[in-house]
Coordinates of C-alpha atoms in Angstrom, one line a residue:
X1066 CA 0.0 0.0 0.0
X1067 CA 3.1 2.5 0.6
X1068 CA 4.4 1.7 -3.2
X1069 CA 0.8 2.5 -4.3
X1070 CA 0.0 5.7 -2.5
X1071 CA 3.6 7.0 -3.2
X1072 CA 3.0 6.3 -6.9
X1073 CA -0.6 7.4 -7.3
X1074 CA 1.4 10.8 -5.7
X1075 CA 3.9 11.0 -8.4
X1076 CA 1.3 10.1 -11.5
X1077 CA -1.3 13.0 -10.0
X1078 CA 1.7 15.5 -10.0
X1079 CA 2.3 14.1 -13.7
X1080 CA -0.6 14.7 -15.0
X1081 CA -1.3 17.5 -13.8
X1082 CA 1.7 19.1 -15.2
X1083 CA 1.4 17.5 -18.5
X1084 CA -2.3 19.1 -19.1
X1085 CA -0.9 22.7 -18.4
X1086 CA 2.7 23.7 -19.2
X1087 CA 2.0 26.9 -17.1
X1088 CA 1.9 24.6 -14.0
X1089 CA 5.3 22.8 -15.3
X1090 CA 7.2 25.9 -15.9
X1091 CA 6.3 27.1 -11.9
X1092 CA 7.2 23.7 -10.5
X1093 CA 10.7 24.1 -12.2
X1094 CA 11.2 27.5 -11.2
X1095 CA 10.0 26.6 -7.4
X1096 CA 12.3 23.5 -7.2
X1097 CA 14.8 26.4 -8.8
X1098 CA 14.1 28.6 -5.7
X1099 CA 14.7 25.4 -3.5
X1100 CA 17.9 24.3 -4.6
X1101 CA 18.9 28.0 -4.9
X1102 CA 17.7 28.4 -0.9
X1103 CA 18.9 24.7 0.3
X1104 CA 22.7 25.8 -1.3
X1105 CA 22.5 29.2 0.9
X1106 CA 21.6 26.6 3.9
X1107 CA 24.4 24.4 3.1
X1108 CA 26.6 27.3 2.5
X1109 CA 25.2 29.2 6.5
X1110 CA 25.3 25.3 8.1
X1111 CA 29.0 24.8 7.0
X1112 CA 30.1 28.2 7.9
X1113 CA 29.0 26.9 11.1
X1114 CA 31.4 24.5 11.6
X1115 CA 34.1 27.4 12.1
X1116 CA 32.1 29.2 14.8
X1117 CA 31.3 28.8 18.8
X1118 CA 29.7 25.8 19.8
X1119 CA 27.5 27.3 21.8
X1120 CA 26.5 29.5 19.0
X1121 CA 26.2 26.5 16.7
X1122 CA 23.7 25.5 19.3
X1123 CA 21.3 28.5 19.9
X1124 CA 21.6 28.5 15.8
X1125 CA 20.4 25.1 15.3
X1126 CA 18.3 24.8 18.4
X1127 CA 15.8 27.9 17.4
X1128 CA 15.9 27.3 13.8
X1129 CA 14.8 23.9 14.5
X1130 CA 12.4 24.9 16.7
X1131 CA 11.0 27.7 14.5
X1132 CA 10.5 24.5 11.6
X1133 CA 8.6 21.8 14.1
X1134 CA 6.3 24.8 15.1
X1135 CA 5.8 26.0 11.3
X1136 CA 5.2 22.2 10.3
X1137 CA 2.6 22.1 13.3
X1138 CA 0.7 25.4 13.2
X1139 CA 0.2 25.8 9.1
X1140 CA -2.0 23.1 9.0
X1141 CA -4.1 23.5 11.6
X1142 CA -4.9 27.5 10.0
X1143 CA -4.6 26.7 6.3
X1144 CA -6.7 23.8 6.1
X1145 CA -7.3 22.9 2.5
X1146 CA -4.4 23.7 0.7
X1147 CA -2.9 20.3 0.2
X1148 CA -5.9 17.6 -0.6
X1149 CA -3.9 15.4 -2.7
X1150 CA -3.7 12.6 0.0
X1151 CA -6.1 14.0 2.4
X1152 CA -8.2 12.2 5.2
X1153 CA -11.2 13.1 3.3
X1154 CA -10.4 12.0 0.2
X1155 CA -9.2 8.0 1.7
X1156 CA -11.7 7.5 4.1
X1157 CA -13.8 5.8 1.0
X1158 CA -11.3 3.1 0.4
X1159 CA -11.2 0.7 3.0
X1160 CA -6.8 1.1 4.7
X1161 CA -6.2 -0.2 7.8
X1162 CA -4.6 3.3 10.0
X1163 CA -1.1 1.4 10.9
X1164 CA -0.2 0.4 7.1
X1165 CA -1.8 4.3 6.4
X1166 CA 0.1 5.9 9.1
X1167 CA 3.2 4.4 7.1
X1168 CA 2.1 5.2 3.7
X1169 CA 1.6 8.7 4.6
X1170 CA 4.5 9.3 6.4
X1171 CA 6.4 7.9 3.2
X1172 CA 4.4 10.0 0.6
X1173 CA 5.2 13.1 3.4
X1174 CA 8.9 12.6 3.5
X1175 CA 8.6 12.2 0.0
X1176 CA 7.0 15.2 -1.1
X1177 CA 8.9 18.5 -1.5
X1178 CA 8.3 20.2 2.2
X1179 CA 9.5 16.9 3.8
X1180 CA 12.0 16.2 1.8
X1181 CA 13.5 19.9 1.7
X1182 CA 13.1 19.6 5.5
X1183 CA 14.9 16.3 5.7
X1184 CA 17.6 17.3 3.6
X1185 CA 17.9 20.8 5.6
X1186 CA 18.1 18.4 8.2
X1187 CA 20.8 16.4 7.8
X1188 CA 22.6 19.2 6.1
X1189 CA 23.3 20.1 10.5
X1190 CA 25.2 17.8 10.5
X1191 CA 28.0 19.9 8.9
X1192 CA 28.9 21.8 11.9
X1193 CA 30.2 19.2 13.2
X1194 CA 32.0 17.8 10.1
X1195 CA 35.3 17.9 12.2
X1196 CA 34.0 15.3 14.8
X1197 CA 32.7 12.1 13.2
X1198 CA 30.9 10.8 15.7
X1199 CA 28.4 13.7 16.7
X1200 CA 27.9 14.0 12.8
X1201 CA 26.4 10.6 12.3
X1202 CA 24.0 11.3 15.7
X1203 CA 23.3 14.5 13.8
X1204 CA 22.0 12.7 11.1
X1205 CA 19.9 10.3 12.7
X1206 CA 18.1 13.1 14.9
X1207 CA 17.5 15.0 11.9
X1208 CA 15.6 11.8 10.6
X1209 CA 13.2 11.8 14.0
X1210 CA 12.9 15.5 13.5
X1211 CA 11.8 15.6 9.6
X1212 CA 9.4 12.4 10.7
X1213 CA 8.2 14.2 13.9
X1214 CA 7.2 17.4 11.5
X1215 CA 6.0 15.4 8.7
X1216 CA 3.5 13.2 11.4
X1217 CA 3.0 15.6 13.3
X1218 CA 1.3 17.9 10.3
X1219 CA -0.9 14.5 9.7
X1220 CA -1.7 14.5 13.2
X1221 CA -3.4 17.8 12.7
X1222 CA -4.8 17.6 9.6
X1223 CA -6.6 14.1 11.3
X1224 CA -7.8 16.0 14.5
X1225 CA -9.1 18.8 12.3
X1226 CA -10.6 17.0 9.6
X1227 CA -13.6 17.8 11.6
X1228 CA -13.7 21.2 12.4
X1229 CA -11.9 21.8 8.2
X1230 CA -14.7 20.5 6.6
X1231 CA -17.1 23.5 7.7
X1232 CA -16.8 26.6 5.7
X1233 CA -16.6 29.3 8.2
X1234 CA -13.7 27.6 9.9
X1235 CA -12.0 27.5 6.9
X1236 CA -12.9 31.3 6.1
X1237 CA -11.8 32.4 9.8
X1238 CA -8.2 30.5 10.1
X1239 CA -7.3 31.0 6.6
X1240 CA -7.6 35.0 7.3
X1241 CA -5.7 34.2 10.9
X1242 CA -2.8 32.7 8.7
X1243 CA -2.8 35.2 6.0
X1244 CA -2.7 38.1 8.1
X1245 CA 0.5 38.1 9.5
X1246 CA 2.1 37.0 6.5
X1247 CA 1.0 39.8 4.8
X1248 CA 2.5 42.0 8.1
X1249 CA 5.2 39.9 8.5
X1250 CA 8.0 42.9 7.1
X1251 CA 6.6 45.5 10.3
X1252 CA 6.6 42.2 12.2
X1253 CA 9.9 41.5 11.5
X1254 CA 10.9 45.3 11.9
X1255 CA 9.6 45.3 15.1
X1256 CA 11.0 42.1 16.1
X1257 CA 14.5 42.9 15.1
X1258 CA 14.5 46.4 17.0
X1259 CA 13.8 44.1 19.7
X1260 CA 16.0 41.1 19.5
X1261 CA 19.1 43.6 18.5
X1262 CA 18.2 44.8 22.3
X1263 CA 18.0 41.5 24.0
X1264 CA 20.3 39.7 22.2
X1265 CA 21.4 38.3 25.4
X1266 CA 18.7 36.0 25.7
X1267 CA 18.7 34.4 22.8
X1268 CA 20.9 31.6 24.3
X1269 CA 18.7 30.8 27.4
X1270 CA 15.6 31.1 25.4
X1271 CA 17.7 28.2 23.3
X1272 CA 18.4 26.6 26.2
X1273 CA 15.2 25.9 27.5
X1274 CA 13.2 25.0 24.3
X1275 CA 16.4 22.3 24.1
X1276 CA 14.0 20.8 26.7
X1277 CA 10.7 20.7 24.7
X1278 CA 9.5 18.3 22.3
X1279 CA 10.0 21.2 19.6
X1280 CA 13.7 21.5 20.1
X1281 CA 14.8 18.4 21.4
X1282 CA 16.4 16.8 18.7
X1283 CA 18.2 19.6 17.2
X1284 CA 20.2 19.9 21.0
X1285 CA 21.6 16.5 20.7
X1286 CA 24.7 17.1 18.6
X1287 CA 25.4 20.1 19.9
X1288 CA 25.4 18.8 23.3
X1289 CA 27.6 16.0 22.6
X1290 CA 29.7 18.4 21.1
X1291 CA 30.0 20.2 24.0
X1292 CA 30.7 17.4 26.4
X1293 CA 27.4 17.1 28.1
X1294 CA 26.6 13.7 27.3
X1295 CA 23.7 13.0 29.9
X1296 CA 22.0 16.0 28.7
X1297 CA 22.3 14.7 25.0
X1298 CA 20.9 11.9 26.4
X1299 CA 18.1 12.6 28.3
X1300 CA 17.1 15.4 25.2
X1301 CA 17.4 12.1 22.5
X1302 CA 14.4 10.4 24.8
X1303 CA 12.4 13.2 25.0
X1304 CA 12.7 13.7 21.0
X1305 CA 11.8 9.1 20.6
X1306 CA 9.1 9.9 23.2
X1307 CA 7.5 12.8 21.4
X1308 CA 7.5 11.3 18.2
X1309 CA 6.1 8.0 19.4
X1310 CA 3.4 10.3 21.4
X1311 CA 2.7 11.8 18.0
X1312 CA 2.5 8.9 15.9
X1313 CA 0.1 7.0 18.5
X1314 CA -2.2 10.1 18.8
X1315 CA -2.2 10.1 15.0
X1316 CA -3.0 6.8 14.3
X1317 CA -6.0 7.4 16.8
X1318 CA -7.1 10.2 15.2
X1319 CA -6.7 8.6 11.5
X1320 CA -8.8 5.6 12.4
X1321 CA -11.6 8.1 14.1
X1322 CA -11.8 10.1 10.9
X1323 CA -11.9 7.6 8.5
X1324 CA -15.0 6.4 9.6
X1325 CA -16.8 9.7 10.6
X1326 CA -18.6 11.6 8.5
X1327 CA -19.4 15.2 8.0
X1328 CA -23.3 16.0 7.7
X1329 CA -24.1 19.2 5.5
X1330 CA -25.5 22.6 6.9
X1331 CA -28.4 23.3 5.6
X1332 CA -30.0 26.8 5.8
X1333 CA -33.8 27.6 4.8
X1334 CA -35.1 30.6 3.5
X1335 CA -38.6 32.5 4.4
X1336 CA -41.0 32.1 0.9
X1337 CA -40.6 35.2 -1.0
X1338 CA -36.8 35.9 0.1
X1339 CA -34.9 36.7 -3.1
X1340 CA -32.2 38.1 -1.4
X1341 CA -30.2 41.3 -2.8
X1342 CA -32.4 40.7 -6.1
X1343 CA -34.8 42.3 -4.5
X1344 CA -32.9 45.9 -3.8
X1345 CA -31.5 45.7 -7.5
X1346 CA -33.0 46.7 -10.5
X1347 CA -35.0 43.9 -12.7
X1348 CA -32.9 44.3 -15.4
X1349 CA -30.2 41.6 -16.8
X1350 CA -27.5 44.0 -15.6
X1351 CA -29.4 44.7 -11.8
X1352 CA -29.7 40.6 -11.8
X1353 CA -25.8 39.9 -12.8
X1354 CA -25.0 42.9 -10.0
X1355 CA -27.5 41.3 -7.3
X1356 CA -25.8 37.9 -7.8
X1357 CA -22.4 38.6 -8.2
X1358 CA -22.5 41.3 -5.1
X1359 CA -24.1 37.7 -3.1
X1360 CA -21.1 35.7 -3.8
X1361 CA -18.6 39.0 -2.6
X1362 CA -20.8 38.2 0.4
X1363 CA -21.0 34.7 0.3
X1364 CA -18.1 33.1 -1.2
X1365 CA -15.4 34.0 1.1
X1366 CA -12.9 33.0 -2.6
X1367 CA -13.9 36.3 -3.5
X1368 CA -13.8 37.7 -0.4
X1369 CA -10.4 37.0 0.8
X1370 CA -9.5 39.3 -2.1
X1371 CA -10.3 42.2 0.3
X1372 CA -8.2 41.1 3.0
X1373 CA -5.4 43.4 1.4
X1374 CA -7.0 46.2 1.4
X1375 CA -6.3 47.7 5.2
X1376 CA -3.4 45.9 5.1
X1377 CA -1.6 48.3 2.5
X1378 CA -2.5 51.6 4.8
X1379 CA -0.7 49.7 7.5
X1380 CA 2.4 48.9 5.7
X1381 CA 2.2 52.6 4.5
X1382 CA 2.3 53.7 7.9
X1383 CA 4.8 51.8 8.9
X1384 CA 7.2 52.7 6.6
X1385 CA 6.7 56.1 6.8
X1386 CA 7.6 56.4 10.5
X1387 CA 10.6 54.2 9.6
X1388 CA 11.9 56.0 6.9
X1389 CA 10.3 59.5 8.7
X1390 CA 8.6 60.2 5.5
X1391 CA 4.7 60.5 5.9
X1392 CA 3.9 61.2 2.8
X1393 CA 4.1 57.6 2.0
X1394 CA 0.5 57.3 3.4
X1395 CA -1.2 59.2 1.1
X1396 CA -0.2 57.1 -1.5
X1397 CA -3.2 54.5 0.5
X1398 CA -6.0 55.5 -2.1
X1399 CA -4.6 55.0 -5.0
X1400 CA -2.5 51.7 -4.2
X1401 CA -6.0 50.4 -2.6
X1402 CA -7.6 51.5 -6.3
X1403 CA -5.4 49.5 -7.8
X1404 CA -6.6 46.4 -5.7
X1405 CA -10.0 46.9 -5.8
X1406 CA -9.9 47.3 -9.8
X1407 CA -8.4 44.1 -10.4
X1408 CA -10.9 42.3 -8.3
X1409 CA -13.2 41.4 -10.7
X1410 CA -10.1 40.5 -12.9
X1411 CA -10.7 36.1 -11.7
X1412 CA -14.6 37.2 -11.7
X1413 CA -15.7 34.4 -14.6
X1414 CA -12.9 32.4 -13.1
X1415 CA -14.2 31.9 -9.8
X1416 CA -18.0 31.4 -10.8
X1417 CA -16.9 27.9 -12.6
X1418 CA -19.5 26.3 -14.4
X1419 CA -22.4 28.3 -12.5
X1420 CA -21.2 30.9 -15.7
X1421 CA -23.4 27.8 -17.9
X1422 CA -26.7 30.1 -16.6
X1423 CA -25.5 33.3 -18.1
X1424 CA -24.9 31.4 -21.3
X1425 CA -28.5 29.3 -21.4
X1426 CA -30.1 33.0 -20.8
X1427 CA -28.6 34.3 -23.7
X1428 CA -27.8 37.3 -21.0
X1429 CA -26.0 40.3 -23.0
X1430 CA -22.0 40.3 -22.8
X1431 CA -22.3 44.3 -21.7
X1432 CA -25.1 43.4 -19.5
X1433 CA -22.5 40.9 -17.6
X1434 CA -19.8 43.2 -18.2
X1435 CA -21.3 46.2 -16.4
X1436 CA -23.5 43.9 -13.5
X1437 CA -20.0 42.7 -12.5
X1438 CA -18.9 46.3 -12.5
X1439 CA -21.3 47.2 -10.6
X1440 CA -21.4 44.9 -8.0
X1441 CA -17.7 46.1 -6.7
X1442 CA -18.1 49.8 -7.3
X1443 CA -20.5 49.8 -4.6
X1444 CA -18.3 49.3 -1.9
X1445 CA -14.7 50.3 -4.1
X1446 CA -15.9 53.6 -4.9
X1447 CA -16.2 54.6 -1.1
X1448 CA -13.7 52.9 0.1
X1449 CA -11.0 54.5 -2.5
X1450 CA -12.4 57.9 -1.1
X1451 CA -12.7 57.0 2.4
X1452 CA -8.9 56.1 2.7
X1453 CA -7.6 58.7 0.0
X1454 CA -9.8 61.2 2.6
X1455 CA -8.4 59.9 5.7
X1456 CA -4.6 59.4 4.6
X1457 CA -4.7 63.3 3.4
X1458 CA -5.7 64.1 6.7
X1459 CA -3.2 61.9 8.4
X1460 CA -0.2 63.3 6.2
X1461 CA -1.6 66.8 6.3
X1462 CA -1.8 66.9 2.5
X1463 CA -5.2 68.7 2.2
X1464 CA -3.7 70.8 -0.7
X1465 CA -3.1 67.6 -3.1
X1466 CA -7.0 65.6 -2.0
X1467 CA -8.2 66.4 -5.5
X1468 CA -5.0 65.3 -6.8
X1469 CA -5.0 62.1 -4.9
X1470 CA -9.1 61.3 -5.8
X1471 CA -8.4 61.9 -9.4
X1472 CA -5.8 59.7 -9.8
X1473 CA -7.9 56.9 -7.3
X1474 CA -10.7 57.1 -8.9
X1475 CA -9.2 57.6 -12.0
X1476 CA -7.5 53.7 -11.9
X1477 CA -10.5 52.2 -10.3
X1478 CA -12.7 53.5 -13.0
X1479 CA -9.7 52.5 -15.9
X1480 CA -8.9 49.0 -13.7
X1481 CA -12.6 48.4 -14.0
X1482 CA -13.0 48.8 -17.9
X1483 CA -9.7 46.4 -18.5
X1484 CA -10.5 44.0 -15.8
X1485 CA -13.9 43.4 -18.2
X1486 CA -11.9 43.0 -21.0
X1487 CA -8.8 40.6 -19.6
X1488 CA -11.5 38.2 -17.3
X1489 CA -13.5 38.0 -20.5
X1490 CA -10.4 36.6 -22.5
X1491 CA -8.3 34.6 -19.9
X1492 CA -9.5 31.7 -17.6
X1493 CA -6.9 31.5 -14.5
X1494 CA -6.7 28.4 -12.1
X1495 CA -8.4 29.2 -8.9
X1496 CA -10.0 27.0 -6.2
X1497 CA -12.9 25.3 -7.1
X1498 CA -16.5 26.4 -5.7
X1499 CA -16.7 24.5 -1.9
X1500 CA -12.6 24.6 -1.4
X1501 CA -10.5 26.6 0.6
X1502 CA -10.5 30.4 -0.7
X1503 CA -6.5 29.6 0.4
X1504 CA -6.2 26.2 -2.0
X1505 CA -4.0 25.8 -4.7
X1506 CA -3.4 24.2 -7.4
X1507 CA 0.4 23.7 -9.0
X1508 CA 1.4 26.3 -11.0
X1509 CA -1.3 28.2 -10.2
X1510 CA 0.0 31.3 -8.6
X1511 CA 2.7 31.7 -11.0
X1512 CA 0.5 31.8 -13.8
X1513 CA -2.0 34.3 -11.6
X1514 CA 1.1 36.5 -11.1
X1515 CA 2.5 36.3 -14.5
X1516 CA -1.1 37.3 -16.2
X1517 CA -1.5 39.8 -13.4
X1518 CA 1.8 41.4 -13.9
X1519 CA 0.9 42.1 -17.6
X1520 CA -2.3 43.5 -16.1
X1521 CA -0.5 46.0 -14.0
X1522 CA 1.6 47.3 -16.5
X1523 CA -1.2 47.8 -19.3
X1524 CA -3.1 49.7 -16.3
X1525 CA 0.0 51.7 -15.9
X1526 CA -0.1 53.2 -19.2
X1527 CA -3.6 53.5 -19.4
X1528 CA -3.7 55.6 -16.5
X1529 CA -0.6 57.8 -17.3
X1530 CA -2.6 61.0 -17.7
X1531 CA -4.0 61.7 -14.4
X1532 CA -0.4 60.0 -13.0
X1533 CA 1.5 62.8 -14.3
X1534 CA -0.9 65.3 -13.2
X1535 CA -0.6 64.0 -9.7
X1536 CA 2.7 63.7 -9.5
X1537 CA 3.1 67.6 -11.2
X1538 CA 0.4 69.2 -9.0
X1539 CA 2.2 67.6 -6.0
X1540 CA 5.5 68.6 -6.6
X1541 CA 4.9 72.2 -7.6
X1542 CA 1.9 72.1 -5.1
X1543 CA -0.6 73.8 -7.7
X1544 CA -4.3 73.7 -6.6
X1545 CA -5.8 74.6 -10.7
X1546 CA -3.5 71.3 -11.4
X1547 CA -4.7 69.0 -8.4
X1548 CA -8.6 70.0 -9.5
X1549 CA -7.8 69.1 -13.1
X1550 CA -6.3 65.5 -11.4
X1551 CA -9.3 65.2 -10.9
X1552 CA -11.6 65.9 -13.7
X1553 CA -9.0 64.2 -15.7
X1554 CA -9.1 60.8 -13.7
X1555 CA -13.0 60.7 -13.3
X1556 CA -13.5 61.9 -17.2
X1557 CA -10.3 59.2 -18.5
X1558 CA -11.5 56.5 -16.0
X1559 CA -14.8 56.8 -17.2
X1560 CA -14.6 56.9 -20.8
X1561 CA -11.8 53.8 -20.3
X1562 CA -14.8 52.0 -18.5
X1563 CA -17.7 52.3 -21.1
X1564 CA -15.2 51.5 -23.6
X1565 CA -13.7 48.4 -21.5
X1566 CA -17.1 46.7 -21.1
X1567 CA -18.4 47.8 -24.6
X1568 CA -15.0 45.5 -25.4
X1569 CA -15.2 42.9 -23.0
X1570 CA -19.2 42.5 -23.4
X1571 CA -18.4 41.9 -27.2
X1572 CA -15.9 39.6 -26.7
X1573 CA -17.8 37.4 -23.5
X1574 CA -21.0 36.9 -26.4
X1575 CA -18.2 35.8 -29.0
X1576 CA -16.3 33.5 -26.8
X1577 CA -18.9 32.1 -24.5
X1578 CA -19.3 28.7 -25.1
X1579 CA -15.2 28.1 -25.2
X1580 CA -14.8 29.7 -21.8
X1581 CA -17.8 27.4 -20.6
X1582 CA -15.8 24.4 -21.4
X1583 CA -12.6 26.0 -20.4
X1584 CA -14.3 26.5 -16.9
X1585 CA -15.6 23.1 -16.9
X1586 CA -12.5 21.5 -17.5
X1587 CA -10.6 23.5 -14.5
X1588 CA -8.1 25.8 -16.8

């Protein structure tokens, strides 16, 4: 059963690079990035070898520790994002949990986060090249640290399988986990500021997670290396037990999930409840803007999207008291615009196969162009003006607020028109209706960045005009110029939109049925 799940891993991964070459191009440039960062930690881990011991220790022993923690904590917030041997997906085949408790740890190890974290592993052994003996212990605890990472991410995954198959959990821990990635540079700003002042502490803080089951097994070399051989001891039976401790609770919670299943939530609604179709026009371009405003609601793929957008002010902020330049935050509205107006740009994407209903109706391409327009602008619009507003205020730029709302508005209003034109055209990978708004699929986000990339830069030119203004009525700080920012942007942005969904309408009624099957077949 091992040799079968480890090759039914290997033939998913493929085929699903041979039926898109996008997806085969990112894998090589991720395993790229891997080799390129495993030869850095080869390089750091060798350097090693000529430094302190005890720094060699606090080195390894918190690095280590930051890895077991990461392998523990991601899946129990980012539930969803691997499926490819889930609990979910076995539980109809009838596998004994020991011989699957083996199988997965083998398919684990063999993946590429277990096996860049086993290699990484036993690359620690290096610092202690000069002295045989602690190099081969170094490479067997790195073994019963990869495997005590690798089950102990199962172990999650099996006690959550529960709590991951309902759809608000997955909404709520998916933001949890996003959000401080997406702060992590002030995190780390702050966290450096600190650490550079208790520096000090670093060592005992080593010390006594050399004690816990996270950082256990990283200490025993560098104990032995430093001639404390009872420790080393005593921390290599705390590492066996934990991993035992983990696999038993694993298995457990394997065999419990794969014979429990998850009962859908239903929801009823009152007779006559239509929803936001009621507070919308009865036109085909009020319906397209009631239902796709129900899934911004709804459908927390198209939700998530918003997460960025008081994230940006933040990081704004920030930097500007770092670099003591506050003029950075008024930059907020138009950076925000530039968010917003690409939201509808995985629109068609994300609707999948539901799209089939627009097609049956024979509903107008400009109709679905300017519903889906709609349904954004209706929170974009005052959004873009309530932070372009407030981040004036804050930098004390009230001279340059027409400036700054002409050139918002201005690429909302152009982002709009060309997000109608590009989502009508192009068909991205995205997570399918039900998953995780935080699953992936390989090559995905390569070929997302790559087509938004080109977006951006088309959106740069188009909204050149009112940039220039900006930029000219700030610098010579001209009020005629910041009020003609803003006539410019509104009128451009405008004009840019009716023309954008005039396009994009046209092109939606011509290429319909091929982006049905498109969306049917995943791509």
């Amino acid at each position: 059963m091992v040799a079968n799940l480890l090759k039914l891993r290997f033939l998913v991964l493929r085929n699903t690079l041979a039926r898109n070459p996008w997806q085969l191009v990112a894998v090589i440039f991720g395993a790229l990035y891997g080799l390129g960062v495993l030869g850095l930690l080869f390089a750091g881990l060798f350097a090693l070898s000529f430094a302190p011991a005890d720094l060699t220790r606090t080195i390894l022993v918190l690095a280590g520790s930051a890895t077991v923690l990461g392998w523990i904590v991601v899946p129990l917030l980012a539930a969803g994002i691997d499926q490819t041997l889930s609990v979910a997906r076995l539980k109809i085949f009838p596998l004994p949990p020991g011989r699957l408790v083996v199988a997965l740890a083998a398919c684990g190890l063999a993946g590429v986060p277990g096996g860049v974290t086993l290699i990484a592993g036993l690359f620690t052994a290096l610092p202690f090249i000069r002295q045989p003996l602690v190099a081969a212990v170094a490479l067997v605890t790195a073994v019963i640290a990869a495997l005590t990472c690798v089950c102990g991410s199962r172990m999650i995954e099996s006690l959550n399988s529960g709590l991951s198959s309902r759809r608000r959990y997955r909404e709520i821990s998916g933001v949890i986990l996003l959000v401080p990635l997406l702060l992590l540079g002030p995190i780390i700003t702050i966290l450096s500021d600190g650490l550079a002042n208790a520096a000090d502490s670093l060592p005992a803080l080593a010390d006594g997670l050399s004690w816990s089951p996270l950082g256990a097994a990283w200490a025993v070399p560098a104990d032995l290396a430093t001639g404390r051989p009872v420790q080393a001891a005593l921390k290599a039976l705390i590492a066996l037990a934990t991993l035992a401790v983990v696999v038993l609770v694993w298995r457990r919670s394997l065999a419990v999930a794969l014979v429990t299943t998850s009962q859908p939530v239903t929801k009823a609604a009152g007779r006559g409840d239509v929803g936001l179709f009621a507070r919308f026009p009865a036109t085909p371009t009020g319906a397209v803007a009631a239902r796709a405003l129900t899934y911004w609601l709804r459908d927390p793929r198209y939700s998530r999207q918003l997460i960025l957008i008081p994230i940006f002010p933040i990081l704004l902020f920030v930097n500007s008291r770092t670099l003591d330049s506050p003029w950075l935050v008024s930059a907020s509205g138009p950076i925000v615009a530039v968010l917003l107006s690409l939201t509808i740009f995985t629109d068609l994407s994300y609707e999948s196969t539901a799209f089939a209903a627009h097609v049956s109706a024979g509903v107008a391409g400009r109709a679905d162009r300017a519903g889906r327009v709609l349904a954004v602008a209706l929170f974009a619009v005052p959004i873009v003006v309530a932070i372009t507003v407030a981040s004036a205020a804050f930098a004390g730029a009230w001279q340059e607020l027409p400036a700054l709302l002409g050139l918002g508005l201005g690429i909302l209003l152009t982002g709009f028109g060309l997000s109608s034109v590009t989502s009508a055209r192009i068909i991205l990978p995205v997570p399918a209706p039900g998953d995780s708004p935080f699953a992936a699929k390989s090559g995905a986000s390569f070929t997302t960045a790559l087509t938004t990339f080109a977006t951006w830069g088309v959106l740069a030119l188009a909204t050149l005009p009112e940039a220039v203004l900006a930029i000219v009525a700030s610098a010579t700080r001209s009020t005629p110029l910041a009020w003609a920012t803003l006539v410019v942007g509104v009128g451009l942005g405008s004009f840019l939109l009716r023309i954008g969904i005039r396009t994009g309408g046209r092109e939606l009624e011509q290429r319909a049925p091929e982006l049905l099957t498109r969306l049917r077949a995943g791509r």
